[in-house]
CSV table of C-alpha atoms and ligand atoms in Angstrom, one decimal:
chain,number,residue,atom,x,y,z
K,1,MET,CA,13.9,-8.7,-54.2
K,2,GLY,CA,17.2,-6.8,-53.2
K,3,MET,CA,20.6,-7.7,-54.4
K,4,ILE,CA,23.8,-7.5,-52.3
K,5,GLY,CA,27.0,-7.6,-54.6
K,6,GLY,CA,26.5,-7.9,-58.2
K,7,GLY,CA,27.5,-4.3,-59.1
K,8,LYS,CA,28.9,-3.4,-62.7
K,9,ASP,CA,32.3,-4.7,-61.4
K,10,ALA,CA,31.0,-8.0,-60.7
K,11,PHE,CA,30.5,-11.3,-62.9
K,12,ILE,CA,27.6,-13.3,-61.5
K,13,GLY,CA,25.3,-10.6,-60.3
K,14,ALA,CA,24.3,-9.9,-63.9
K,15,VAL,CA,23.7,-13.3,-64.5
K,16,HIS,CA,21.0,-13.7,-61.8
K,17,ARG,CA,19.3,-10.4,-62.9
K,18,ILE,CA,18.9,-12.0,-66.4
K,19,ALA,CA,17.6,-15.1,-64.7
K,20,LEU,CA,15.1,-13.9,-62.3
K,21,ASN,CA,13.8,-11.8,-65.2
K,22,MET,CA,13.0,-14.7,-67.4
K,23,ASP,CA,9.7,-15.5,-66.2
K,24,GLY,CA,8.5,-12.1,-64.8
K,25,LEU,CA,7.8,-13.4,-61.4
K,26,ILE,CA,10.5,-11.5,-59.6
K,27,GLU,CA,11.5,-7.8,-59.4
K,28,LEU,CA,14.7,-6.1,-58.7
K,29,SER,CA,13.8,-3.2,-56.2
K,30,CYS,CA,16.6,-2.4,-54.3
K,31,GLY,CA,20.2,-3.0,-54.3
K,32,ALA,CA,23.6,-2.6,-52.4
K,33,LEU,CA,25.6,-3.7,-55.4
K,34,SER,CA,29.0,-3.1,-54.8
K,35,HIS,CA,31.6,-2.6,-51.7
K,36,ASN,CA,32.5,0.6,-53.6
K,37,ALA,CA,30.2,3.5,-53.0
K,38,THR,CA,30.7,5.0,-56.3
K,39,LEU,CA,30.0,1.6,-58.0
K,40,ALA,CA,27.1,0.7,-56.1
K,41,ILE,CA,25.3,4.2,-56.9
K,42,GLU,CA,26.2,4.0,-60.6
K,43,SER,CA,25.1,0.2,-60.5
K,44,GLY,CA,21.9,1.1,-58.8
K,45,ASN,CA,20.9,4.0,-61.3
K,46,GLU,CA,21.9,1.9,-64.6
K,47,LEU,CA,19.3,-0.5,-63.3
K,48,PHE,CA,17.0,2.3,-62.6
K,49,LEU,CA,16.3,1.3,-59.0
K,50,GLU,CA,14.3,4.2,-56.9
K,51,GLN,CA,17.0,6.8,-55.6
K,52,ASP,CA,16.0,6.0,-52.2
K,53,ARG,CA,16.6,2.3,-52.5
K,54,ILE,CA,20.1,2.3,-54.1
K,55,TYR,CA,22.2,1.6,-51.0
K,56,THR,CA,26.0,1.8,-50.4
K,57,ASN,CA,26.1,-0.9,-47.8
K,58,TYR,CA,24.3,-4.1,-47.1
K,59,GLU,CA,23.5,-3.5,-43.5
K,60,GLU,CA,21.8,0.1,-44.3
K,61,MET,CA,19.8,-1.9,-47.0
K,62,ILE,CA,18.3,-4.8,-44.9
K,63,THR,CA,17.6,-2.2,-42.3
K,64,LYS,CA,15.8,0.3,-44.0
K,65,GLU,CA,13.9,-2.4,-46.2
K,66,SER,CA,12.8,-3.9,-43.0
K,67,GLN,CA,11.0,-0.5,-41.9
K,68,LEU,CA,9.1,-0.4,-45.1
K,69,PRO,CA,5.4,-0.8,-45.3
K,70,GLU,CA,4.6,-4.7,-46.0
K,71,ASP,CA,3.1,-3.9,-49.7
K,72,LYS,CA,6.7,-1.9,-50.8
K,73,ARG,CA,9.1,-4.1,-48.7
K,74,ILE,CA,11.2,-6.8,-50.2
K,75,HIS,CA,10.4,-10.5,-49.8
K,76,PHE,CA,14.2,-11.8,-50.3
K,77,VAL,CA,17.8,-10.9,-50.8
K,78,THR,CA,20.1,-12.4,-53.3
K,79,ILE,CA,23.7,-12.4,-52.0
K,80,VAL,CA,26.3,-12.7,-55.0
K,81,THR,CA,29.4,-11.3,-53.1
K,82,PRO,CA,32.6,-13.1,-52.9
K,83,ASN,CA,32.5,-16.0,-50.2
K,84,PHE,CA,34.0,-14.1,-47.4
K,85,VAL,CA,30.9,-11.7,-47.8
K,86,HIS,CA,28.0,-14.4,-47.4
K,87,PHE,CA,27.7,-15.1,-44.1
K,88,GLU,CA,26.9,-11.9,-42.1
K,89,PRO,CA,24.6,-10.6,-44.7
K,90,ALA,CA,22.8,-13.7,-44.9
K,91,MET,CA,22.2,-14.0,-41.2
K,92,MET,CA,21.4,-10.5,-41.2
K,93,ALA,CA,18.7,-10.7,-43.7
K,94,LEU,CA,17.1,-13.9,-42.0
K,95,GLU,CA,17.1,-12.0,-38.6
K,96,HIS,CA,15.1,-9.3,-40.4
K,97,GLY,CA,12.6,-11.8,-41.6
K,98,PHE,CA,13.8,-12.2,-45.3
K,99,HIS,CA,14.4,-15.1,-47.3
K,100,VAL,CA,17.6,-15.8,-48.8
K,101,VAL,CA,19.1,-16.8,-52.2
K,102,ILE,CA,22.9,-17.0,-51.7
K,103,GLU,CA,25.8,-18.3,-53.9
K,104,LYS,CA,27.8,-21.1,-53.5
K,105,PRO,CA,30.0,-21.9,-51.6
K,106,MET,CA,27.5,-20.7,-48.9
K,107,THR,CA,29.6,-19.4,-46.2
K,108,PHE,CA,33.3,-19.0,-45.4
K,109,THR,CA,33.5,-21.9,-42.9
K,110,LEU,CA,31.3,-25.1,-42.1
K,111,GLU,CA,30.7,-23.3,-38.7
K,112,GLN,CA,29.0,-20.5,-40.0
K,113,ALA,CA,27.1,-22.9,-42.4
K,114,LYS,CA,25.6,-24.6,-39.3
K,115,LEU,CA,24.7,-21.6,-37.6
K,116,LEU,CA,22.9,-20.3,-40.8
K,117,LYS,CA,21.1,-23.6,-40.8
K,118,GLN,CA,20.0,-23.1,-37.0
K,119,LYS,CA,18.5,-19.6,-38.1
K,120,VAL,CA,16.8,-21.0,-41.1
K,121,ASP,CA,15.0,-23.6,-39.0
K,122,GLU,CA,14.2,-21.5,-36.1
K,123,THR,CA,12.5,-19.0,-38.8
K,124,GLY,CA,11.1,-21.1,-41.2
K,125,LEU,CA,12.2,-18.6,-44.0
K,126,LEU,CA,13.3,-20.4,-47.4
K,127,LEU,CA,17.1,-20.3,-48.4
K,128,CYS,CA,17.8,-21.4,-52.2
K,129,LEU,CA,21.6,-22.0,-52.9
K,130,THR,CA,22.3,-21.4,-56.4
K,131,HIS,CA,24.2,-24.7,-57.5
K,132,THR,CA,23.2,-23.9,-61.0
K,133,TYR,CA,24.0,-27.1,-62.7
K,134,SER,CA,21.1,-28.7,-60.8
K,135,GLY,CA,18.8,-26.5,-62.9
K,136,TYR,CA,19.3,-28.1,-66.3
K,137,PRO,CA,16.4,-30.3,-67.8
K,138,MET,CA,18.8,-33.3,-68.6
K,139,VAL,CA,20.3,-33.4,-65.1
K,140,ARG,CA,16.7,-33.7,-63.6
K,141,GLN,CA,16.1,-36.1,-66.3
K,142,ALA,CA,19.3,-38.1,-65.1
K,143,ARG,CA,18.2,-37.9,-61.8
K,144,LYS,CA,14.5,-39.0,-62.2
K,145,MET,CA,16.0,-42.0,-64.1
K,146,VAL,CA,18.5,-42.7,-61.4
K,147,ALA,CA,15.7,-42.7,-58.8
K,148,ASP,CA,13.4,-45.0,-60.8
K,149,GLY,CA,16.0,-47.8,-61.2
K,150,ALA,CA,16.5,-47.5,-64.9
K,151,LEU,CA,20.3,-48.1,-64.5
K,152,GLY,CA,19.9,-50.5,-61.7
K,153,SER,CA,21.8,-50.0,-58.6
K,154,ILE,CA,24.6,-47.4,-58.8
K,155,ARG,CA,28.1,-48.7,-58.8
K,156,LYS,CA,30.6,-45.7,-60.3
K,157,VAL,CA,30.3,-41.9,-60.5
K,158,PHE,CA,33.2,-39.9,-62.4
K,159,VAL,CA,32.7,-36.5,-62.2
K,160,GLU,CA,35.3,-33.9,-63.8
K,161,TYR,CA,35.5,-30.3,-63.5
K,162,PRO,CA,38.4,-29.0,-65.8
K,163,GLN,CA,38.6,-25.2,-66.5
K,164,GLY,CA,41.9,-23.3,-67.7
K,165,TRP,CA,41.4,-19.8,-66.6
K,166,LEU,CA,43.8,-19.9,-63.7
K,167,SER,CA,46.7,-21.5,-65.8
K,168,ARG,CA,48.8,-18.4,-65.3
K,169,LEU,CA,48.9,-16.3,-62.1
K,170,SER,CA,46.0,-14.1,-63.1
K,171,GLU,CA,45.5,-12.7,-59.9
K,172,LYS,CA,48.7,-10.6,-60.2
K,173,GLU,CA,47.4,-9.8,-63.4
K,174,GLY,CA,44.6,-7.7,-62.9
K,175,ASN,CA,41.7,-10.2,-62.8
K,176,ALA,CA,39.4,-9.0,-59.9
K,177,GLN,CA,37.6,-12.6,-59.9
K,178,ALA,CA,41.0,-14.3,-59.7
K,179,ALA,CA,42.0,-11.8,-57.0
K,180,TRP,CA,39.6,-12.8,-54.5
K,181,ARG,CA,39.2,-16.5,-55.2
K,182,THR,CA,43.1,-17.4,-54.5
K,183,ASP,CA,43.0,-15.6,-51.5
K,184,PRO,CA,42.4,-17.7,-48.4
K,185,ALA,CA,41.3,-14.5,-46.4
K,186,LYS,CA,38.4,-14.1,-49.2
K,187,SER,CA,38.1,-17.6,-50.5
K,188,GLY,CA,38.1,-19.9,-47.5
K,189,LYS,CA,40.3,-22.8,-47.0
K,190,SER,CA,40.2,-24.0,-50.3
K,191,GLY,CA,40.5,-22.7,-54.1
K,192,SER,CA,39.4,-24.8,-57.0
K,193,MET,CA,37.7,-27.1,-54.6
K,194,GLY,CA,35.7,-24.7,-53.0
K,195,ASP,CA,35.0,-22.7,-56.5
K,196,ILE,CA,34.1,-25.6,-58.8
K,197,GLY,CA,34.9,-28.8,-56.9
K,198,THR,CA,31.3,-28.2,-54.8
K,199,HIS,CA,29.5,-27.8,-57.9
K,200,ALA,CA,30.9,-31.2,-59.0
K,201,ALA,CA,30.2,-32.9,-55.6
K,202,HIS,CA,26.7,-31.5,-55.5
K,203,LEU,CA,25.8,-32.6,-58.8
K,204,ALA,CA,27.0,-36.3,-57.9
K,205,GLU,CA,24.8,-36.4,-55.1
K,206,PHE,CA,21.9,-34.5,-56.8
K,207,ILE,CA,21.8,-37.0,-59.5
K,208,THR,CA,22.7,-40.4,-57.4
K,209,GLY,CA,20.9,-39.4,-54.5
K,210,GLN,CA,23.8,-41.1,-52.7
K,211,LYS,CA,25.8,-39.1,-50.2
K,212,ILE,CA,29.5,-39.0,-50.0
K,213,ALA,CA,30.7,-41.1,-46.8
K,214,GLN,CA,34.5,-41.2,-47.2
K,215,LEU,CA,36.8,-39.5,-49.5
K,216,CYS,CA,40.7,-39.4,-50.1
K,217,ALA,CA,41.8,-36.4,-51.7
K,218,SER,CA,44.9,-34.7,-52.8
K,219,LEU,CA,45.3,-30.8,-53.7
K,220,ASN,CA,47.7,-29.2,-55.6
K,221,THR,CA,48.7,-25.9,-56.2
K,222,VAL,CA,50.3,-25.8,-59.7
K,223,VAL,CA,51.0,-22.4,-60.4
K,224,PRO,CA,54.0,-21.0,-58.6
K,225,GLY,CA,53.3,-18.0,-56.2
K,226,ARG,CA,49.4,-19.0,-55.7
K,227,MET,CA,48.2,-19.2,-52.1
K,228,LEU,CA,45.3,-22.0,-52.6
K,229,ASP,CA,44.7,-25.0,-54.3
K,230,ASP,CA,44.1,-24.8,-58.3
K,231,ASP,CA,43.9,-28.3,-58.8
K,232,GLY,CA,43.0,-31.5,-57.1
K,233,GLY,CA,41.6,-35.1,-57.3
K,234,ILE,CA,39.5,-37.1,-55.0
K,235,LEU,CA,38.4,-40.9,-54.5
K,236,LEU,CA,34.8,-41.0,-53.1
K,237,ARG,CA,32.8,-43.8,-51.4
K,238,PHE,CA,29.1,-42.8,-51.3
K,239,ASP,CA,26.7,-44.0,-48.4
K,240,LYS,CA,24.7,-46.7,-50.6
K,241,GLY,CA,27.5,-48.4,-52.1
K,242,ALA,CA,28.6,-46.4,-55.0
K,243,THR,CA,32.4,-45.7,-55.6
K,244,GLY,CA,33.8,-42.5,-57.4
K,245,VAL,CA,36.3,-40.1,-58.6
K,246,LEU,CA,36.0,-36.1,-58.4
K,247,ILE,CA,38.7,-34.1,-60.5
K,248,ALA,CA,38.5,-30.2,-60.2
K,249,SER,CA,41.0,-28.4,-62.0
K,250,GLN,CA,41.4,-24.4,-63.0
K,251,VAL,CA,44.7,-25.0,-64.8
K,252,ALA,CA,43.7,-27.5,-67.4
K,253,ALA,CA,45.0,-24.8,-70.0
K,254,GLY,CA,42.6,-24.8,-73.0
K,255,GLU,CA,39.5,-26.0,-71.1
K,256,GLU,CA,36.3,-23.5,-70.8
K,257,ASN,CA,33.5,-25.0,-68.3
K,258,ASN,CA,33.9,-28.7,-69.1
K,259,LEU,CA,31.8,-30.0,-66.3
K,260,ARG,CA,31.0,-33.7,-67.2
K,261,ILE,CA,29.2,-36.4,-64.9
K,262,ARG,CA,29.5,-40.4,-65.9
K,263,ILE,CA,27.1,-42.5,-63.8
K,264,TYR,CA,27.0,-46.5,-64.1
K,265,GLY,CA,24.8,-48.9,-62.6
K,266,GLU,CA,24.4,-52.4,-62.8
K,267,LYS,CA,22.4,-52.4,-66.3
K,268,GLY,CA,24.1,-49.2,-67.9
K,269,GLY,CA,25.3,-45.8,-67.6
K,270,MET,CA,24.8,-42.0,-68.4
K,271,GLU,CA,26.6,-39.2,-69.3
K,272,TRP,CA,25.9,-35.3,-69.5
K,273,CYS,CA,28.2,-32.6,-70.2
K,274,GLN,CA,27.6,-28.9,-69.2
K,275,GLN,CA,29.0,-27.6,-72.5
K,276,GLU,CA,26.5,-30.0,-74.4
K,277,PRO,CA,23.7,-29.7,-71.9
K,278,ASN,CA,20.5,-30.6,-73.9
K,279,THR,CA,21.9,-34.3,-74.5
K,280,LEU,CA,22.0,-37.0,-72.0
K,281,LEU,CA,23.6,-40.1,-73.4
K,282,LEU,CA,22.5,-43.3,-72.0
K,283,LYS,CA,24.7,-46.6,-72.7
K,284,TRP,CA,23.3,-50.0,-72.3
K,285,LEU,CA,25.0,-53.2,-71.4
K,286,ASP,CA,23.8,-55.3,-74.5
K,287,GLU,CA,22.0,-52.5,-76.4
K,288,PRO,CA,23.0,-49.6,-78.7
K,289,MET,CA,23.5,-46.3,-76.9
K,290,GLN,CA,20.6,-43.7,-76.6
K,291,VAL,CA,20.5,-40.2,-77.1
K,292,TYR,CA,17.9,-38.3,-75.0
K,293,ARG,CA,17.4,-34.5,-76.2
K,294,THR,CA,15.7,-31.6,-74.4
K,295,GLY,CA,12.3,-30.8,-75.5
K,296,SER,CA,11.2,-34.3,-76.5
K,297,GLY,CA,8.1,-35.9,-75.4
K,298,TYR,CA,9.6,-38.7,-74.1
K,299,LEU,CA,11.1,-37.2,-71.0
K,300,SER,CA,10.1,-37.1,-67.5
K,301,ASP,CA,7.8,-34.6,-66.2
K,302,GLU,CA,10.8,-33.0,-64.0
K,303,ALA,CA,12.8,-32.7,-67.3
K,304,LYS,CA,9.7,-31.1,-69.0
K,305,TYR,CA,8.9,-28.9,-66.0
K,306,ASN,CA,12.4,-27.5,-66.1
K,307,SER,CA,12.4,-26.8,-70.0
K,308,ARG,CA,11.0,-23.9,-71.7
K,309,VAL,CA,11.3,-24.3,-75.4
K,310,PRO,CA,10.5,-27.3,-78.0
K,311,ALA,CA,13.2,-29.8,-79.1
K,312,GLY,CA,16.0,-28.5,-81.3
K,313,HIS,CA,16.0,-25.0,-79.5
K,314,PRO,CA,19.1,-24.9,-77.5
K,315,GLU,CA,18.8,-24.0,-73.7
K,316,GLY,CA,21.5,-23.5,-71.4
K,317,TYR,CA,23.1,-21.9,-68.5
K,318,LEU,CA,20.7,-18.6,-68.3
K,319,GLU,CA,17.9,-21.0,-68.5
K,320,ALA,CA,19.2,-23.6,-65.9
K,321,PHE,CA,19.6,-20.5,-63.6
K,322,ALA,CA,16.4,-19.1,-64.4
K,323,ASN,CA,14.9,-22.5,-63.4
K,324,LEU,CA,16.2,-22.1,-59.9
K,325,TYR,CA,14.7,-18.7,-59.4
K,326,ARG,CA,11.3,-19.8,-60.9
K,327,ASN,CA,11.1,-22.8,-58.6
K,328,PHE,CA,12.1,-20.2,-55.9
K,329,ALA,CA,9.6,-17.8,-56.8
K,330,TYR,CA,6.8,-20.5,-56.9
K,331,ALA,CA,7.9,-22.0,-53.4
K,332,LEU,CA,7.6,-18.6,-51.9
K,333,SER,CA,4.2,-17.8,-53.4
K,334,ALA,CA,2.9,-20.9,-52.1
K,335,LYS,CA,4.2,-20.4,-48.7
K,336,TYR,CA,2.5,-16.7,-48.8
K,337,LYS,CA,-0.7,-18.6,-49.9
K,338,GLY,CA,-0.3,-21.5,-47.4
K,339,GLU,CA,-0.2,-23.9,-50.1
K,340,SER,CA,1.9,-26.8,-50.7
K,341,PRO,CA,4.6,-26.2,-53.5
K,342,ASN,CA,3.9,-28.4,-56.6
K,343,PRO,CA,6.0,-31.3,-56.2
K,344,LEU,CA,8.3,-30.4,-59.0
K,345,ILE,CA,9.4,-27.6,-57.7
K,346,ASP,CA,12.8,-27.9,-56.2
K,347,PHE,CA,16.4,-26.2,-55.5
K,348,PRO,CA,19.3,-26.7,-53.8
K,349,SER,CA,18.7,-25.6,-50.1
K,350,ILE,CA,20.7,-24.9,-46.6
K,351,ASP,CA,21.4,-28.6,-46.4
K,352,ASP,CA,23.3,-28.4,-49.4
K,353,GLY,CA,24.8,-25.3,-48.1
K,354,VAL,CA,26.1,-27.0,-45.2
K,355,ARG,CA,27.0,-30.1,-47.1
K,356,GLY,CA,28.9,-28.2,-49.5
K,357,MET,CA,31.1,-26.5,-46.6
K,358,ALA,CA,31.8,-29.8,-44.9
K,359,PHE,CA,32.9,-31.1,-48.3
K,360,ILE,CA,35.6,-28.5,-48.5
K,361,GLU,CA,36.6,-28.8,-44.8
K,362,ASN,CA,36.8,-32.7,-45.2
K,363,VAL,CA,38.8,-32.5,-48.7
K,364,VAL,CA,41.0,-30.0,-47.0
K,365,ALA,CA,41.6,-32.2,-43.8
K,366,SER,CA,41.9,-35.3,-46.2
K,367,SER,CA,44.6,-33.7,-48.3
K,368,GLN,CA,46.5,-32.6,-45.4
K,369,SER,CA,46.2,-36.1,-43.7
K,370,ASP,CA,48.5,-39.5,-44.0
K,371,LYS,CA,45.4,-41.5,-43.6
K,372,LYS,CA,43.9,-43.0,-46.4
K,373,TRP,CA,40.2,-42.9,-46.0
K,374,TRP,CA,38.6,-39.8,-44.7
K,375,ASP,CA,35.2,-40.3,-42.8
K,376,PHE,CA,33.0,-37.4,-44.3
K,377,VAL,CA,32.2,-35.4,-41.1
K,378,LEU,CA,29.3,-33.0,-41.1
S,401,NAD,N1,26.7,-20.5,-59.4
S,401,NAD,C1,27.6,-20.3,-60.2
S,401,NAD,O1,28.1,-20.7,-61.2
S,401,NAD,C2,28.6,-19.2,-59.9
S,401,NAD,C3,29.4,-18.5,-60.9
S,401,NAD,C4,30.2,-17.5,-60.4
S,401,NAD,C5,30.2,-17.3,-59.2
S,401,NAD,N2,29.9,-17.8,-58.1
S,401,NAD,C6,29.6,-17.3,-56.8
S,401,NAD,O2,29.1,-16.1,-56.8
S,401,NAD,C7,29.9,-15.2,-56.0
S,401,NAD,C8,30.5,-13.8,-56.4
S,401,NAD,O3,31.2,-14.2,-57.6
S,401,NAD,P1,31.9,-13.3,-58.9
S,401,NAD,O4,32.6,-13.9,-59.7
S,401,NAD,O5,30.7,-12.7,-59.3
S,401,NAD,O6,32.5,-11.9,-58.1
S,401,NAD,P2,33.0,-10.7,-58.4
S,401,NAD,O7,34.1,-10.4,-57.7
S,401,NAD,O8,32.7,-10.6,-60.1
S,401,NAD,O9,32.1,-9.8,-58.1
S,401,NAD,C9,31.5,-9.8,-56.5
S,401,NAD,C10,30.7,-8.3,-56.3
S,401,NAD,O10,30.4,-8.2,-54.7
S,401,NAD,C11,30.7,-6.9,-54.3
S,401,NAD,N3,30.9,-6.6,-53.0
S,401,NAD,C12,32.1,-7.2,-52.5
S,401,NAD,N4,31.9,-6.7,-50.9
S,401,NAD,C13,30.9,-6.3,-50.8
S,401,NAD,C14,30.1,-5.9,-49.9
S,401,NAD,N5,30.6,-6.0,-48.5
S,401,NAD,N6,28.9,-5.1,-50.0
S,401,NAD,C15,28.3,-5.3,-51.2
S,401,NAD,N7,28.9,-5.5,-52.3
S,401,NAD,C16,30.0,-6.2,-52.3
S,401,NAD,C17,31.8,-6.4,-55.2
S,401,NAD,O11,31.9,-4.9,-55.4
S,401,NAD,C18,31.2,-7.0,-56.7
S,401,NAD,O12,30.2,-6.3,-57.4
S,401,NAD,C19,31.0,-16.2,-55.5
S,401,NAD,O13,30.5,-16.6,-54.2
S,401,NAD,C20,31.3,-17.0,-56.3
S,401,NAD,O14,31.6,-18.2,-56.0
S,401,NAD,C21,28.9,-18.7,-58.5
């Protein structure tokens, strides 16, 4: 694979590298690792990339890699740049025959997301969107139990994603990650809802199998001087009848990364929290609560397939990320061999990317509108 972004000046690129190395299925062969040429070269050297495959811009990387003999050429690119540098490299990679792994939110605008979908459909190439939280074994367990009807028909979804790291005007205090995330020219139409609200919305749809059909959003910019929302709440109506509430805040002072989802059906509910990811709580109407734990024999095949160690050995964020890479690598491998992939393999796709961008645009429009219910338009 080749990596775009993710140099020594970056956050998530290093997490991707740990994840993709976990199963020995993928080799990082080249990179255009930073927009700063010096850092791109230094970062490539630190990763022992071959000298002629350390690039100082992604255009050169994609062009030169596509001209290499097939046995040397990369199969896919991973894009881990800020949101405003997602669409162009993704489109260029697809046009040159490379599959794509890309960070969320998938593009800068919904229109770009739709163009990317057209290209994916036209080329038949694979695209994996790294909604990391869908890679956790207990999230897979939750999804399987909902699909099997364990809770009965789903009535209520509460998904909350509080973080506290933007409680001050960090973008003016030299925090590079805060600087682009709060700049509408680099982040997109929304701040908190684009950055973490999209994860929460994806998780709710992923587990329930229901799609957001209508919403009523209220976005806030709490910290004076900030250019985008840093907090917000949304009432949700899903297409199969559930209703819900989504809260995303980056000014919840003291919170780390407290993504939590609670889902209730006719017979009972479930609760999963990202900071305690090896546990899934099941709450029953007239029975005591159950505590399901990662690595246990009673779990579904979906949960077991995405778990690596026996019960009692903590697994977390890096393993969840690695599950997405492993599933993507197996899907690619099946494609090259002309086989159908194992049905347990899945990862968020181009369609999730389009929905994520539609989520941002609909939420911003709803928040600016006086209309109570806003139809989720794709
Ligand atoms: N899935 C997750 O849980 C998760 C977590 C964090 C970030 N993200 C997403 O990952 C992306 C990157 O976020 P981050 O926090 O790592 O950002 P960052 O600012 O830490 O790193 C961005 C990197 O991209 C590089 N870059 C910028 N323009 C470039 C260009 N034209 N060519 C090559 N490299 C370029 C920068 O030099 C830097 O190395 C964002 O889209 C963000 O939303 C996802």
